[in-house]
Structures are given as structure tokens and as C-alpha cells.
Tab-separated table of C-alpha atoms in Angstrom:
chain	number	residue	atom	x	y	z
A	25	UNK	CA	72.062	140.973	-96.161
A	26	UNK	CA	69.064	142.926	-95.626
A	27	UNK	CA	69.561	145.032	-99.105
A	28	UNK	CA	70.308	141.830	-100.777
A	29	UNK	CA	67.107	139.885	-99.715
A	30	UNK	CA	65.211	143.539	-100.718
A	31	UNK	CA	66.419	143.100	-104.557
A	32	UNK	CA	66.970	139.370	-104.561
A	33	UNK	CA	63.788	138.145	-102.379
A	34	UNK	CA	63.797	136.094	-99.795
A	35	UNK	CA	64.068	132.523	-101.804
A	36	UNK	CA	68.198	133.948	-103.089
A	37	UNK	CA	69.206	133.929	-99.380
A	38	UNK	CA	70.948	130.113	-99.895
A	39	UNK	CA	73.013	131.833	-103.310
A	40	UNK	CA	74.299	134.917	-100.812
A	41	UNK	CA	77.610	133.539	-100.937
A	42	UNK	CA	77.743	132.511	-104.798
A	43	UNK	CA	75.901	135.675	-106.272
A	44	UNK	CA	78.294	138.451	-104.122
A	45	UNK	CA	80.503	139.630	-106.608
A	46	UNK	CA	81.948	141.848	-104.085
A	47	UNK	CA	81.966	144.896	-102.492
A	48	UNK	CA	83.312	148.735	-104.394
A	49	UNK	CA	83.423	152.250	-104.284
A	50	UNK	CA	81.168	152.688	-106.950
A	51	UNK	CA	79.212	150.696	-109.677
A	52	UNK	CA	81.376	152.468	-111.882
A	53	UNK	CA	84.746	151.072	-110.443
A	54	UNK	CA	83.087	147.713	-110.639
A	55	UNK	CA	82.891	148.073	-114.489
A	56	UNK	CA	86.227	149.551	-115.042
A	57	UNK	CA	87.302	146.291	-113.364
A	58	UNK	CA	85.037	144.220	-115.530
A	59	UNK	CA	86.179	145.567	-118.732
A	60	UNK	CA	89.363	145.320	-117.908
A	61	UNK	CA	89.904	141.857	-116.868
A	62	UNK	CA	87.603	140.524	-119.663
A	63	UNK	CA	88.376	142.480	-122.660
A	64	UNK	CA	91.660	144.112	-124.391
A	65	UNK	CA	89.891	147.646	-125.469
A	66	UNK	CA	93.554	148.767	-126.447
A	67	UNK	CA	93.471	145.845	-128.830
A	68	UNK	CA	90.033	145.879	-130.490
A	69	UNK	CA	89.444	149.877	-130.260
A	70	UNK	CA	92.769	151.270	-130.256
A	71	UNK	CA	93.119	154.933	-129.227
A	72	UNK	CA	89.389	155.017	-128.932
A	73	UNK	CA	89.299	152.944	-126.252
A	74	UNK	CA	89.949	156.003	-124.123
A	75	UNK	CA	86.173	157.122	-125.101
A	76	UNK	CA	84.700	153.780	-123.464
A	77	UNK	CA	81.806	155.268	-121.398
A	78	UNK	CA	82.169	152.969	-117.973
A	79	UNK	CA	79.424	155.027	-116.113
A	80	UNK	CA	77.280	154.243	-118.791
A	81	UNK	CA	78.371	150.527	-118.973
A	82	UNK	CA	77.607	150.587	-115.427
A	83	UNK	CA	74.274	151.696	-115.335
A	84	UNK	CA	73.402	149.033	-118.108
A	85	UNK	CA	74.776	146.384	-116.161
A	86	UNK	CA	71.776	147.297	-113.440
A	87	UNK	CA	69.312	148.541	-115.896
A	88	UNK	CA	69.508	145.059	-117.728
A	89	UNK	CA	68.874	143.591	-114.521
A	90	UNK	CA	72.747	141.712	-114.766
A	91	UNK	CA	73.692	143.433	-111.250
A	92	UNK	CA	72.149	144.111	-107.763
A	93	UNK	CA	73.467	146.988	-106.358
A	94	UNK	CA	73.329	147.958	-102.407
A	95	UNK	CA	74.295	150.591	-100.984
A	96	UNK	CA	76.457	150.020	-97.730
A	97	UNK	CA	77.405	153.746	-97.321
A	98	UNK	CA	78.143	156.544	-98.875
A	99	UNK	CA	81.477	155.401	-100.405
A	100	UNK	CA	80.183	151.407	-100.571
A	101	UNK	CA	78.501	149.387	-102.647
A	102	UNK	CA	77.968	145.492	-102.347
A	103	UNK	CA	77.040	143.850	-105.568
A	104	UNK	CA	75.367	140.915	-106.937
A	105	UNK	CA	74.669	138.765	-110.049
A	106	UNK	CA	70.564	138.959	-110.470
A	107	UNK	CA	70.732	135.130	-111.844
């Protein structure tokens, strides 16, 4: 909760519950998940879609400001929508 309020500020403590999006290994495995459950990269890149850069997709997701990310340990991350 702490590392939440420290991104979030103190006024996001009431949305705690809605903005988790939950807790992962890694940002990265987050946005393996992401892309996978929300687009078909087989269908729209074909065999290129084995090139898709998820660490990069993952570190636009925070430097866009989409995702909070804390760090729990060193294998654990808890993340949450900014809005």
C-alpha cells in the first residue's frame, strides 16, 4: 500500500482495489500477458510476431504513465492503472 500511495498520492487510496491490476514477476511478464489476451500478433504480424519487443512494450506502458509499478521484492511486482 505504501508504494502505491508513493506513485498514486494519497487522494487514490479509495481506487486501491479498482486500479490493482495485479501482482507479477516482472513488468515484462505483465505485457506478455497483455498482448496476448488483447491482440492476435500471429494474425496481424505473422512470423514477425516473434520480433515483438515486450521489454520494450513494458517500459512504455510506465514511461507513458499507463502503469504504476512497485516493487514487492526482488522477484515481485504489484501494478497499477495511473487513471
Amino acid at each position: 500500500v505504501d508504494g502505491y500511495l508513493a506513485c498514486a498520492g494519497l487522494d487514490a487510496l479509495g481506487d486501491l482495489d479498482e486500479r490493482l491490476i495485479g501482482v507479477y514477476e516482472s513488468l515484462e511478464d505483465y505485457a506478455y500477458e497483455y498482448v496476448h489476451e488483447c491482440y492476435d500478433l500471429q494474425k496481424t504480424l505473422g512470423h514477425l510476431a516473434h520480433y515483438f519487443d515486450y521489454e520494450a512494450f513494458a517500459r512504455d506502458l510506465t514511461l507513458n504513465g499507463d502503469v504504476h509499478v512497485v516493487q514487492l521484492s526482488p522477484f515481485k511486482v504489484a501494478l497499477f492503472m495511473s487513471y
